[in-house]
JSON list of C-alpha atoms in Angstrom, two decimals:
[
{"chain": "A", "resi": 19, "resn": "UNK", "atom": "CA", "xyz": [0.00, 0.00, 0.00]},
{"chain": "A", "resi": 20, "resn": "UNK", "atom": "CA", "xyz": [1.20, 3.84, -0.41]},
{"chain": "A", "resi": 21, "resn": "UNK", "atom": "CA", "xyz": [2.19, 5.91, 2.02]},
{"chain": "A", "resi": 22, "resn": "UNK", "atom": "CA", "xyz": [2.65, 9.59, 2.18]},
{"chain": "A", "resi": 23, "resn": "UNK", "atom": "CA", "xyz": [4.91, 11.70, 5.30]},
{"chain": "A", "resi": 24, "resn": "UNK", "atom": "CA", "xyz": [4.92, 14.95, 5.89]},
{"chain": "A", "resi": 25, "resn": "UNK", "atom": "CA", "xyz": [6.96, 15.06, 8.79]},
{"chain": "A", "resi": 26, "resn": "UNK", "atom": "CA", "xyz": [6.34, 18.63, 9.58]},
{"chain": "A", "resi": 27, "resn": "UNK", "atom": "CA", "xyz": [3.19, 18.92, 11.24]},
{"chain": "A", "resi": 28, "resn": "UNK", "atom": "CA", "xyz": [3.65, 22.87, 11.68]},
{"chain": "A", "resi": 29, "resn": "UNK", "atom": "CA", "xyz": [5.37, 25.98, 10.12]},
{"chain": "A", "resi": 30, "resn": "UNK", "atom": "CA", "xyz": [5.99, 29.11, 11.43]},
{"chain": "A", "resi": 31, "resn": "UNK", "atom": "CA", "xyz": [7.22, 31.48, 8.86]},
{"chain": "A", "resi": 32, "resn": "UNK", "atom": "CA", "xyz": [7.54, 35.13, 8.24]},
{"chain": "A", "resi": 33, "resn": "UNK", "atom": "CA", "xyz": [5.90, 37.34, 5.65]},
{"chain": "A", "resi": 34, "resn": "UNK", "atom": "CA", "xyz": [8.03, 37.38, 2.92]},
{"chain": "A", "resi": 35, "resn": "UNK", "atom": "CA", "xyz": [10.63, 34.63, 3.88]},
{"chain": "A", "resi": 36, "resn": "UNK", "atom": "CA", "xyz": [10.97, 31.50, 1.40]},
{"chain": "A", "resi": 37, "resn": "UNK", "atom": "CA", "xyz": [9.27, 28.18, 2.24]},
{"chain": "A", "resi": 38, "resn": "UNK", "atom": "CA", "xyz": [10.06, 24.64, 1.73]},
{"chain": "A", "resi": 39, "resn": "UNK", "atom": "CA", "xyz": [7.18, 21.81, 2.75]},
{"chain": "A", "resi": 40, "resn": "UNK", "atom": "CA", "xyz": [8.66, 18.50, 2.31]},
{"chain": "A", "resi": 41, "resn": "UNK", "atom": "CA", "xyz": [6.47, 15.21, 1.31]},
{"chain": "A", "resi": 42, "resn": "UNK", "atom": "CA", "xyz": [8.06, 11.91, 0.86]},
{"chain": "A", "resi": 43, "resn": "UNK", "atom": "CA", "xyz": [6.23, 8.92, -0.06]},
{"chain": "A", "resi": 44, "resn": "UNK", "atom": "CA", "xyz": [6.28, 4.96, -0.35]},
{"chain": "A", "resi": 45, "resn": "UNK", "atom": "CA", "xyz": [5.38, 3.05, -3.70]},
{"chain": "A", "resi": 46, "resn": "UNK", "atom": "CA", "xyz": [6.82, 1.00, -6.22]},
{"chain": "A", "resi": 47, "resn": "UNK", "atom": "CA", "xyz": [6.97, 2.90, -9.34]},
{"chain": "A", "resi": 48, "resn": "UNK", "atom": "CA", "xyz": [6.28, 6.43, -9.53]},
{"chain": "A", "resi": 49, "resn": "UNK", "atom": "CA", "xyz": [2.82, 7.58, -8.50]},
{"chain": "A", "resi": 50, "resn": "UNK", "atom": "CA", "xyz": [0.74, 10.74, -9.51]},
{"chain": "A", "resi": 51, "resn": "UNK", "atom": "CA", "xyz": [1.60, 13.38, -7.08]},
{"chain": "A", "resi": 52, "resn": "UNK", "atom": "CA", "xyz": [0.08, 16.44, -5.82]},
{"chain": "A", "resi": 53, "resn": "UNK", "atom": "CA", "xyz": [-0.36, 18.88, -3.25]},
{"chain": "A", "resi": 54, "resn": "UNK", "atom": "CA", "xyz": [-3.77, 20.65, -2.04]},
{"chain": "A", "resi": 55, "resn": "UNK", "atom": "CA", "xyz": [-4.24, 23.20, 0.42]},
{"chain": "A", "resi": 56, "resn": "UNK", "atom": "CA", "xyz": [-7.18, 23.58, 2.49]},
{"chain": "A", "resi": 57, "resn": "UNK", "atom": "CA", "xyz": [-8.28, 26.50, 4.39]},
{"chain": "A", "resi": 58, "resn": "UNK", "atom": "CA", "xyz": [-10.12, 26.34, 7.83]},
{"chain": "A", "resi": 59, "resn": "UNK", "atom": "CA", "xyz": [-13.61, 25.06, 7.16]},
{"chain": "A", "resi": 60, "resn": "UNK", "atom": "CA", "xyz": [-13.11, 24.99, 3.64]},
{"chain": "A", "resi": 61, "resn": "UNK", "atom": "CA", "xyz": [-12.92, 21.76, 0.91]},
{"chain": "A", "resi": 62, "resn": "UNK", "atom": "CA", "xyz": [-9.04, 21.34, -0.55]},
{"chain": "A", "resi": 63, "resn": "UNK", "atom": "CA", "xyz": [-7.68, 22.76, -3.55]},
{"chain": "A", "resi": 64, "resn": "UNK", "atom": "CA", "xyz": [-5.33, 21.30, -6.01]},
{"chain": "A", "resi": 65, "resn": "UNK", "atom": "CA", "xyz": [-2.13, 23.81, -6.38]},
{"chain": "A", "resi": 66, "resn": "UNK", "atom": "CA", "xyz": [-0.19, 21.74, -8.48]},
{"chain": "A", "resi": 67, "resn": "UNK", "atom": "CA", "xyz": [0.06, 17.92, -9.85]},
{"chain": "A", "resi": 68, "resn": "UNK", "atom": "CA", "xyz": [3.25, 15.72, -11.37]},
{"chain": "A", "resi": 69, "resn": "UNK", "atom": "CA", "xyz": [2.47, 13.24, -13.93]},
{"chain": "A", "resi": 70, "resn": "UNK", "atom": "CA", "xyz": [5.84, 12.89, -15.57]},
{"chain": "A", "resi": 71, "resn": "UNK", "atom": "CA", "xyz": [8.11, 14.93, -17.68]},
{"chain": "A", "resi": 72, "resn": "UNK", "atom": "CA", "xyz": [9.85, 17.77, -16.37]},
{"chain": "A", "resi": 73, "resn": "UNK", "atom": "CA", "xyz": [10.47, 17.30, -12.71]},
{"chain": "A", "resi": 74, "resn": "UNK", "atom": "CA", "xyz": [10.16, 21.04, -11.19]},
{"chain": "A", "resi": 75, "resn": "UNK", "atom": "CA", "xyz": [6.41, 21.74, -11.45]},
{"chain": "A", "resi": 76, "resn": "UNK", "atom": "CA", "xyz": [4.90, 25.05, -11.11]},
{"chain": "A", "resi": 77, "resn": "UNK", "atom": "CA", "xyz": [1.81, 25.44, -9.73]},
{"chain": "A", "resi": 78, "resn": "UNK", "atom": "CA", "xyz": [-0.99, 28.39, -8.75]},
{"chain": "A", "resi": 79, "resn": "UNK", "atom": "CA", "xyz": [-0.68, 31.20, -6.25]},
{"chain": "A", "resi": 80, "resn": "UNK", "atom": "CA", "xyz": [3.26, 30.98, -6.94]},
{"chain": "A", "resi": 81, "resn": "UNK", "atom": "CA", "xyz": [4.05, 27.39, -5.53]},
{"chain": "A", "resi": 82, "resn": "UNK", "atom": "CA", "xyz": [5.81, 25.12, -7.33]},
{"chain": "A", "resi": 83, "resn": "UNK", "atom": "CA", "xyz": [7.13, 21.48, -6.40]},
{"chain": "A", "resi": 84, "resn": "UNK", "atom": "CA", "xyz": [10.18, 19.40, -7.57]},
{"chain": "A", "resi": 85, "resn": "UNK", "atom": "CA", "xyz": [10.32, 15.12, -8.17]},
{"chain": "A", "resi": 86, "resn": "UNK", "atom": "CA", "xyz": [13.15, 13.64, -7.03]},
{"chain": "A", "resi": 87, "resn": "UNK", "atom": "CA", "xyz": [12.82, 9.67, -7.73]},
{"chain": "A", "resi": 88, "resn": "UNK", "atom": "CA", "xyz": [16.00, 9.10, -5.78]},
{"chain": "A", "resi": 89, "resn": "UNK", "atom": "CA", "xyz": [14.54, 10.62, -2.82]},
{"chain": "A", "resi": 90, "resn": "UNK", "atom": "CA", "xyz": [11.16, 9.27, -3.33]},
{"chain": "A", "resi": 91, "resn": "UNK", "atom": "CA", "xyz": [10.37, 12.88, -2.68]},
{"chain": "A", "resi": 92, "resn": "UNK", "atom": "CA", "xyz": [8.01, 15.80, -3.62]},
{"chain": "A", "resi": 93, "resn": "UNK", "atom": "CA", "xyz": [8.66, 18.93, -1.94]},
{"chain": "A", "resi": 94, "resn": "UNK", "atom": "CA", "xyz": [6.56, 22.31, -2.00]},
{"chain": "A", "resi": 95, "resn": "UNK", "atom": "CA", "xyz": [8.59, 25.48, -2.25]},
{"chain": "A", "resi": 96, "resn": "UNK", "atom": "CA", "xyz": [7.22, 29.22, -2.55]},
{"chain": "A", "resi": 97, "resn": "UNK", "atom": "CA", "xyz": [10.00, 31.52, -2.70]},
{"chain": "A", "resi": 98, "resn": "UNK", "atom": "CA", "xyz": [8.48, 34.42, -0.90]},
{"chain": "A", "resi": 99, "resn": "UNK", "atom": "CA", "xyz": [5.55, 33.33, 1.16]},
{"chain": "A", "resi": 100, "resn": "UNK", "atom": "CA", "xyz": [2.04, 35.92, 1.62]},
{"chain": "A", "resi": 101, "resn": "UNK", "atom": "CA", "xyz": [-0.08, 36.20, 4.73]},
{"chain": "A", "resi": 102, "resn": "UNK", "atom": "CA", "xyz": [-2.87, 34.20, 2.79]},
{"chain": "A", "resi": 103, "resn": "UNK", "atom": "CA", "xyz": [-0.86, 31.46, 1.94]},
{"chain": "A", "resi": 104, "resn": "UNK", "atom": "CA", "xyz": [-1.58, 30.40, 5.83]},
{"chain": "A", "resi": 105, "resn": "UNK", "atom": "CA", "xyz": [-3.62, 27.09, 5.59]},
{"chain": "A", "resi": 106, "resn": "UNK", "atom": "CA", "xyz": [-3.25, 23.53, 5.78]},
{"chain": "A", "resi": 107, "resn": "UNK", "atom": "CA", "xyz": [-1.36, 21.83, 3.35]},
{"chain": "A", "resi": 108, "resn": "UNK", "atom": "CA", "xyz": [-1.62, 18.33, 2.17]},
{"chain": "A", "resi": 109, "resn": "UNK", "atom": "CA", "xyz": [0.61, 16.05, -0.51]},
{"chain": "A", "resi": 110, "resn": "UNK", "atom": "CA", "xyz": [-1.01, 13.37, -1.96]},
{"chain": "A", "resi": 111, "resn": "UNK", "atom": "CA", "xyz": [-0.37, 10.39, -4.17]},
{"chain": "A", "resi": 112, "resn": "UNK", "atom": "CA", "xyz": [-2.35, 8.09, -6.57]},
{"chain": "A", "resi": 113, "resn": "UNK", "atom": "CA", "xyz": [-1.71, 4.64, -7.86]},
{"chain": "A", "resi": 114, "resn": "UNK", "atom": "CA", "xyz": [-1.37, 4.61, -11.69]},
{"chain": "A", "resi": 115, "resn": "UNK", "atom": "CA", "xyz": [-3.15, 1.24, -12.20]},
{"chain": "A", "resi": 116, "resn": "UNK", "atom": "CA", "xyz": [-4.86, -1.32, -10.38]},
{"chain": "A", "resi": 117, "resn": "UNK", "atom": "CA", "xyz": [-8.12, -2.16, -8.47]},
{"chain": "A", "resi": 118, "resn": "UNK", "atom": "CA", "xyz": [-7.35, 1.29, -6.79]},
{"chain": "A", "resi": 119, "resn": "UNK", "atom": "CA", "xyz": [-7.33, 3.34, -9.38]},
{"chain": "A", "resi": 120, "resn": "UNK", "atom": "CA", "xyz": [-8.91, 6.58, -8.32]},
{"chain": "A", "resi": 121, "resn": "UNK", "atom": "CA", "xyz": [-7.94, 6.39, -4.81]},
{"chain": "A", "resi": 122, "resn": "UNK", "atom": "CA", "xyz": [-5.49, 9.57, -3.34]},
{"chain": "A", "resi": 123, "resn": "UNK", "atom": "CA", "xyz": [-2.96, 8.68, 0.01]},
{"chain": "A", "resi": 124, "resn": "UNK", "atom": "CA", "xyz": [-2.77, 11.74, 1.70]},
{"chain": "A", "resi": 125, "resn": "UNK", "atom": "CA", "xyz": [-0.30, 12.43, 3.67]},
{"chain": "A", "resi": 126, "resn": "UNK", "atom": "CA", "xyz": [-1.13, 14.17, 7.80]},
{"chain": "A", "resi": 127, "resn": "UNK", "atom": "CA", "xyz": [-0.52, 17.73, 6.37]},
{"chain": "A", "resi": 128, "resn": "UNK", "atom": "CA", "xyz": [1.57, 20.52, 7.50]},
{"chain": "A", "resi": 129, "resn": "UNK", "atom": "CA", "xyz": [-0.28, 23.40, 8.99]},
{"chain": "A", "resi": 130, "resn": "UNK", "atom": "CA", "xyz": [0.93, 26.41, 8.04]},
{"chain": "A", "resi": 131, "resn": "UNK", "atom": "CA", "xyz": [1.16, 29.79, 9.91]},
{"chain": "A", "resi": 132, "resn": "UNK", "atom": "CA", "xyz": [2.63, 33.29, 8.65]},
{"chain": "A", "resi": 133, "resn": "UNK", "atom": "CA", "xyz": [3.81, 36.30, 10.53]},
{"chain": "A", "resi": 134, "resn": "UNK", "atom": "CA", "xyz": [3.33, 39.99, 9.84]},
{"chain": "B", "resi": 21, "resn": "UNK", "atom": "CA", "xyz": [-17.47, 26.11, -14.26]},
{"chain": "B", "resi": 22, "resn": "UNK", "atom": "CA", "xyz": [-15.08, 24.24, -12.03]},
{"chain": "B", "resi": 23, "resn": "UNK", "atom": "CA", "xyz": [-17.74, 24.40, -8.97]},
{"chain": "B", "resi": 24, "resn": "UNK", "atom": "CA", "xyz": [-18.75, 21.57, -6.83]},
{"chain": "B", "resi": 25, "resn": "UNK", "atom": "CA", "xyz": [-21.26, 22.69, -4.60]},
{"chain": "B", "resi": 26, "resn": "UNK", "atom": "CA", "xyz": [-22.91, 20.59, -1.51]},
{"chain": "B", "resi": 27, "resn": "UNK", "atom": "CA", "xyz": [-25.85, 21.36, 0.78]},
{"chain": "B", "resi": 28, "resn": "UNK", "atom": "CA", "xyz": [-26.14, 21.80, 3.68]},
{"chain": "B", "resi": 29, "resn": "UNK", "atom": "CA", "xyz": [-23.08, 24.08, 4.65]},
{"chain": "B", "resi": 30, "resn": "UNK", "atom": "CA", "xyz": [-23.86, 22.55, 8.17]},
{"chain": "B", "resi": 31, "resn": "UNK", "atom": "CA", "xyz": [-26.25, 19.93, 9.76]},
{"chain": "B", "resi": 32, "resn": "UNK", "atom": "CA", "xyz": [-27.11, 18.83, 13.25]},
{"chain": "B", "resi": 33, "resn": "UNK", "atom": "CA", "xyz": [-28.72, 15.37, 13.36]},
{"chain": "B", "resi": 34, "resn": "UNK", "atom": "CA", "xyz": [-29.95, 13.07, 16.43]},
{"chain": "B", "resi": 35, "resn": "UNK", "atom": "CA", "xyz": [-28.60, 9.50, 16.46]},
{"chain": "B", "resi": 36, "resn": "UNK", "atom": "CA", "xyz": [-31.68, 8.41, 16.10]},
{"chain": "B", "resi": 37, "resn": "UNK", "atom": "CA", "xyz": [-32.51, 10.92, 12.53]},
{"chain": "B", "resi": 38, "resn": "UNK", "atom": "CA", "xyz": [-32.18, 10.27, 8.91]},
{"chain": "B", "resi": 39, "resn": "UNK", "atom": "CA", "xyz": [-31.38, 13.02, 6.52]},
{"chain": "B", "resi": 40, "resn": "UNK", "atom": "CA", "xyz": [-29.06, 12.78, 3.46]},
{"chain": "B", "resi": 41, "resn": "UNK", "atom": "CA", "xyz": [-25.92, 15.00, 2.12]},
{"chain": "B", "resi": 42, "resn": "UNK", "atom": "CA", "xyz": [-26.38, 16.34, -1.64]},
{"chain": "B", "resi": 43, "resn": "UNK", "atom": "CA", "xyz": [-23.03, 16.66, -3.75]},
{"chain": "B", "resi": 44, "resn": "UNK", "atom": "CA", "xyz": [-23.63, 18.36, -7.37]},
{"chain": "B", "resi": 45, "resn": "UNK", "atom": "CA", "xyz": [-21.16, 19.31, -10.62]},
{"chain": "B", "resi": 46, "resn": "UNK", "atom": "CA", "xyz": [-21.82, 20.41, -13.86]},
{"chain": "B", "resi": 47, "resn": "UNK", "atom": "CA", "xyz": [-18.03, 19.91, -15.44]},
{"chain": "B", "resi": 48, "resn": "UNK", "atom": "CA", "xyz": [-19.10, 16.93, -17.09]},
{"chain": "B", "resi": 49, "resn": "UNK", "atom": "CA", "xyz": [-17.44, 14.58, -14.79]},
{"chain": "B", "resi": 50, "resn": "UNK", "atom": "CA", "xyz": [-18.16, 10.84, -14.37]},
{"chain": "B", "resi": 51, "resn": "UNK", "atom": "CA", "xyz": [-16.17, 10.52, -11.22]},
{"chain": "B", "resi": 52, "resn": "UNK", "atom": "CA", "xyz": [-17.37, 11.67, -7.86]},
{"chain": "B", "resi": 53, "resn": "UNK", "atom": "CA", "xyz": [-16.01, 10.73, -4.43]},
{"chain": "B", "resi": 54, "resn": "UNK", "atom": "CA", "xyz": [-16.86, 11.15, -0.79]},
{"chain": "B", "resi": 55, "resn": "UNK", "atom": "CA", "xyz": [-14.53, 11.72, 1.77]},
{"chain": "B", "resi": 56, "resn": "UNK", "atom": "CA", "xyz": [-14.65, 12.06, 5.40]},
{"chain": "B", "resi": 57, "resn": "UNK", "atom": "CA", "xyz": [-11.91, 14.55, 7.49]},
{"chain": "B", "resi": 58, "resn": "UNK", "atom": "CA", "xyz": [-11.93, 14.66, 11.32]},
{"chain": "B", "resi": 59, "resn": "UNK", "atom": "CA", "xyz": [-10.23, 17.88, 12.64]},
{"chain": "B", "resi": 60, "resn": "UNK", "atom": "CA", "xyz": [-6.39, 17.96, 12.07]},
{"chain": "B", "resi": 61, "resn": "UNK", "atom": "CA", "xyz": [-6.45, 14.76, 9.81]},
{"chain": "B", "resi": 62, "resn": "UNK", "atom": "CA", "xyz": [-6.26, 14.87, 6.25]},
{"chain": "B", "resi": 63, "resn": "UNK", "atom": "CA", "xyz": [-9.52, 13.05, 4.30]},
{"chain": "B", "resi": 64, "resn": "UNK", "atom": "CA", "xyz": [-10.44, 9.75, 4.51]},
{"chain": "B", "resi": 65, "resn": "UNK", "atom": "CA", "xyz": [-11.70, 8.01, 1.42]},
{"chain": "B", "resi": 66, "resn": "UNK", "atom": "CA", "xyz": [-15.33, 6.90, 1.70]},
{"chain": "B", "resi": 67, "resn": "UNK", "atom": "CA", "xyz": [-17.11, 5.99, -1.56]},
{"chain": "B", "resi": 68, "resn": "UNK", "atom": "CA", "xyz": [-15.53, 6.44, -5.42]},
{"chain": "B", "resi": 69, "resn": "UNK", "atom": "CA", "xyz": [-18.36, 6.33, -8.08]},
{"chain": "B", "resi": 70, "resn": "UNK", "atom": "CA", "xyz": [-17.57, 5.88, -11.32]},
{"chain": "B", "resi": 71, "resn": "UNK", "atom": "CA", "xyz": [-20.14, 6.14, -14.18]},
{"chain": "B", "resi": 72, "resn": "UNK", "atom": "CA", "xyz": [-22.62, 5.79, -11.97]},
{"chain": "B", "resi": 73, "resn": "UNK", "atom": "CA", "xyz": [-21.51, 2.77, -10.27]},
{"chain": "B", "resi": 74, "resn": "UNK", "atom": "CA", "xyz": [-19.64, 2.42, -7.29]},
{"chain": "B", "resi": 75, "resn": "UNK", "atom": "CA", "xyz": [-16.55, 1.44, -7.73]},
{"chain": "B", "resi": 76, "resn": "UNK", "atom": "CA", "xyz": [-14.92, 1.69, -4.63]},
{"chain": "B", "resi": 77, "resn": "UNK", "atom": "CA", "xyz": [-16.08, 1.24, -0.73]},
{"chain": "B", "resi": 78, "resn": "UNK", "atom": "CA", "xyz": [-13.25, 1.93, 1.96]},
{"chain": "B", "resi": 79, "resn": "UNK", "atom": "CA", "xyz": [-15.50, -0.65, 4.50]},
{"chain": "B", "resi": 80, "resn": "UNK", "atom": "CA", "xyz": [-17.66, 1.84, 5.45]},
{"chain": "B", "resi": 81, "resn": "UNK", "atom": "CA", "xyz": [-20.53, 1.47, 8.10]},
{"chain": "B", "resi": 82, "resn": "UNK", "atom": "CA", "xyz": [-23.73, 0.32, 6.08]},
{"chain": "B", "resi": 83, "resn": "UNK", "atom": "CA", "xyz": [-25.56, 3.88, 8.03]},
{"chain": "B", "resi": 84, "resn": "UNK", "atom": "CA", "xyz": [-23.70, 5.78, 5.46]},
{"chain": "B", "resi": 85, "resn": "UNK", "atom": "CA", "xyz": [-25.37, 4.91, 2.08]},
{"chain": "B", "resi": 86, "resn": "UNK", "atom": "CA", "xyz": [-24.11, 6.12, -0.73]},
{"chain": "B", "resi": 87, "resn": "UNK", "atom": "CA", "xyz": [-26.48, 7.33, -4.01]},
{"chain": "B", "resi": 88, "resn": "UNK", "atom": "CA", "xyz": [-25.36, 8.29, -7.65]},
{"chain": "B", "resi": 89, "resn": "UNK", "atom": "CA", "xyz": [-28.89, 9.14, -9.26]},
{"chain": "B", "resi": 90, "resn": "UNK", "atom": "CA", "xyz": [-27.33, 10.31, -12.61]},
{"chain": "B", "resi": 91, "resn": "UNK", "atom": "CA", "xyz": [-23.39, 11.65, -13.68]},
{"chain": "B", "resi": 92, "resn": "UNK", "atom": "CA", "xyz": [-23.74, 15.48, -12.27]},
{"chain": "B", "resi": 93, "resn": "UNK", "atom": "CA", "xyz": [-25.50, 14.34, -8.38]},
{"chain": "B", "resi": 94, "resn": "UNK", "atom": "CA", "xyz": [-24.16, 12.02, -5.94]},
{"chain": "B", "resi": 95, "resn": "UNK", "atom": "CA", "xyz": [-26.12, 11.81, -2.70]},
{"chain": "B", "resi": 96, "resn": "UNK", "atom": "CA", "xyz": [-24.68, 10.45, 0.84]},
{"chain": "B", "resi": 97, "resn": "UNK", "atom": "CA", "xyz": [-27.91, 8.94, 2.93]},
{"chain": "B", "resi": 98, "resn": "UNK", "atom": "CA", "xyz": [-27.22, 9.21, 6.61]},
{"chain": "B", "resi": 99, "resn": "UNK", "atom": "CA", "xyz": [-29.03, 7.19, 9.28]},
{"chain": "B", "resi": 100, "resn": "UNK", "atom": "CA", "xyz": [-28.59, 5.95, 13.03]},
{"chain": "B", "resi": 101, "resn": "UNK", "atom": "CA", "xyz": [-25.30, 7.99, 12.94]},
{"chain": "B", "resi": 102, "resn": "UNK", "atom": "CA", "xyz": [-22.78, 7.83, 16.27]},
{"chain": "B", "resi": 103, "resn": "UNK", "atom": "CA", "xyz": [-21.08, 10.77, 17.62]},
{"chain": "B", "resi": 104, "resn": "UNK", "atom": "CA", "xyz": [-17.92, 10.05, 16.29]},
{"chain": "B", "resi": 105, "resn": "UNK", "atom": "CA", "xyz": [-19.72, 10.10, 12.78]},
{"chain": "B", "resi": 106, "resn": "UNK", "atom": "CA", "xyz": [-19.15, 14.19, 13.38]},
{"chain": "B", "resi": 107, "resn": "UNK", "atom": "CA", "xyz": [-16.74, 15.30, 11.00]},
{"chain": "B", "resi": 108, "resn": "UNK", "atom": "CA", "xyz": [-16.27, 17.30, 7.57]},
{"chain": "B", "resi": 109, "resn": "UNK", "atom": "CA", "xyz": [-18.14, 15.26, 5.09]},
{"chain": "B", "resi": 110, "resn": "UNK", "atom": "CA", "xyz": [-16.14, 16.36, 1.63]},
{"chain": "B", "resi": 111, "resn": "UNK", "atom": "CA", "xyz": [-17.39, 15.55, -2.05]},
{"chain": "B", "resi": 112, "resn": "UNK", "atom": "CA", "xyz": [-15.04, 15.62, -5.29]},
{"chain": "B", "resi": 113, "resn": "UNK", "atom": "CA", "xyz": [-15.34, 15.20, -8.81]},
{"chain": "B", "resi": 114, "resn": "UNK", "atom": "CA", "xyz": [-12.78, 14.19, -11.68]},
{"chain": "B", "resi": 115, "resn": "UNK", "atom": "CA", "xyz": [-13.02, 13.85, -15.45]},
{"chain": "B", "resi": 116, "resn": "UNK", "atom": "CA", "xyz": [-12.99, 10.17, -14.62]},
{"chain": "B", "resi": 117, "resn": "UNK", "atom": "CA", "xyz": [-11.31, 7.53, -12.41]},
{"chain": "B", "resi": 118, "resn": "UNK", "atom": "CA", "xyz": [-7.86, 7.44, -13.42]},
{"chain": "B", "resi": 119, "resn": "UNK", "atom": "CA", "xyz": [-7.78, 11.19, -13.35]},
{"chain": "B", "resi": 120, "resn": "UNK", "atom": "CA", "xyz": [-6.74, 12.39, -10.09]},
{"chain": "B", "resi": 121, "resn": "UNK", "atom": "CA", "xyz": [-7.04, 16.13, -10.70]},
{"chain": "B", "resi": 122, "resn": "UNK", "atom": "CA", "xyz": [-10.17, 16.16, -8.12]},
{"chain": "B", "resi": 123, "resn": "UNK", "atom": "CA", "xyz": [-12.70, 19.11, -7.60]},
{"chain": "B", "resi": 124, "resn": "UNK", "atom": "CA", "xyz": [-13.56, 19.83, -4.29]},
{"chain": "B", "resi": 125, "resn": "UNK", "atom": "CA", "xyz": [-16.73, 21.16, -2.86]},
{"chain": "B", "resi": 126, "resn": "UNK", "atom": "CA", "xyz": [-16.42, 23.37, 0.54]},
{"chain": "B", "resi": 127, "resn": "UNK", "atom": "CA", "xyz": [-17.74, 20.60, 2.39]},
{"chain": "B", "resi": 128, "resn": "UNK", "atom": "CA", "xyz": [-20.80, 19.49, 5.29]},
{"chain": "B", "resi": 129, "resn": "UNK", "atom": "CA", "xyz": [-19.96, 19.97, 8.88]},
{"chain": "B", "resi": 130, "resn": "UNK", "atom": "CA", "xyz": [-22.20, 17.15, 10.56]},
{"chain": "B", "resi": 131, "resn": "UNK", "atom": "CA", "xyz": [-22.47, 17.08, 14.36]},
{"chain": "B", "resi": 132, "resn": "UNK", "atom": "CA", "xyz": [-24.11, 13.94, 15.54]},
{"chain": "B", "resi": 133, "resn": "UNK", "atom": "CA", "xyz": [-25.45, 14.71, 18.99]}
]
């Protein structure tokens, strides 16, 4: 079965400062991976998604993620972070095939908080 | 139009009521999926239909029944709910199955009392 860490389970950073939310995960062959980010109360939104291809992946609001298959990893980066980006934030991966098809592993999600 | 919308923002129920959660999209989707998120927890996977048909049940409780009446509405029957049945109730949608790029609606927040 997959499995997705996020071993940060909060952030503290400063307005403007750069930001780095790191997701590793557990499968066989490479998966689909995303991130979404969820504010309080609210359903999740999909900021960006790897397929294949080019491993740095931009995304909306400014995000953007890079693949590393040695690493089994999928990190978030924003390089200067907004007052709005505060939210939780949740990596996710899907199986490419199989009776599972369809079905995301999210990771525990790193809660996010920003400073003035 | 890349809205998936669900009534009732927010429902209080009596272990003993039934009442049902509505999920709808217009995007032309023929996936939909029903999740379940406790505070601080990231969702849990409840029902995945596909075309119609449900494709996939994560063993849940037979007091959650699931309903797909046609490809744009997917319906989530509640009954004889617990208190730990309280919880974000989240519905998605995606151009199909194998397409993981899921729409999210804002969500139910169901208290069980």
């Amino acid at each position: 079965a997959q499995s997705v860490t996020q071993p940060d389970i909060h952030i503290t950073v400063s307005e403007g400062a750069s930001l780095e939310l790191r997701c590793n995960y557990s499968y066989g062959a490479t998966p689909y991976l995303f991130w979404y980010v969820q504010s309080p109360g609210q359903g999740l939104q999909l900021l960006l998604k790897y397929f294949s291809g080019d491993t740095l992946v931009q995304g909306i609001k400014g995000f953007e993620a890079e693949f590393k298959r040695s690493q089994s990893s999928f990190n978030l980066r924003k390089p200067s972070v907004h007052w709005s980006d505060a939210a939780e934030y949740f990596c996710a991966v899907g199986e490419r095939r199989g009776s599972t098809l369809g079905r995301l592993y999210f990771g525990r999600g790193t809660q996010l908080t920003v400073w003035p | 139009d890349t809205e998936v919308t669900q009534t009732p923002k927010h429902l209080v129920m009596g272990m003993t009521n039934k009442k049902s959660l509505k999920c709808e999209q217009h995007m032309g989707h023929r996936a939909m999926y029903w999740y379940k998120q406790k505070a601080k927890k990231p969702p849990e996977l409840m029902f995945v239909y596909s075309y119609e048909k449900l494709s996939i049940n994560e063993s849940v409780p037979s007091r959650f029944s699931p309903e797909c009446p046609n490809s744009s509405l997917l319906n989530l029957h509640l009954h004889a709910l617990q208190p730990e049945d309280s919880a974000l109730y989240l519905c998605a949608s995606s151009q199909d199955r194998g397409y993981y790029e899921q729409y999210f609606g804002p969500g139910t927040r169901l208290t069980v009392t």
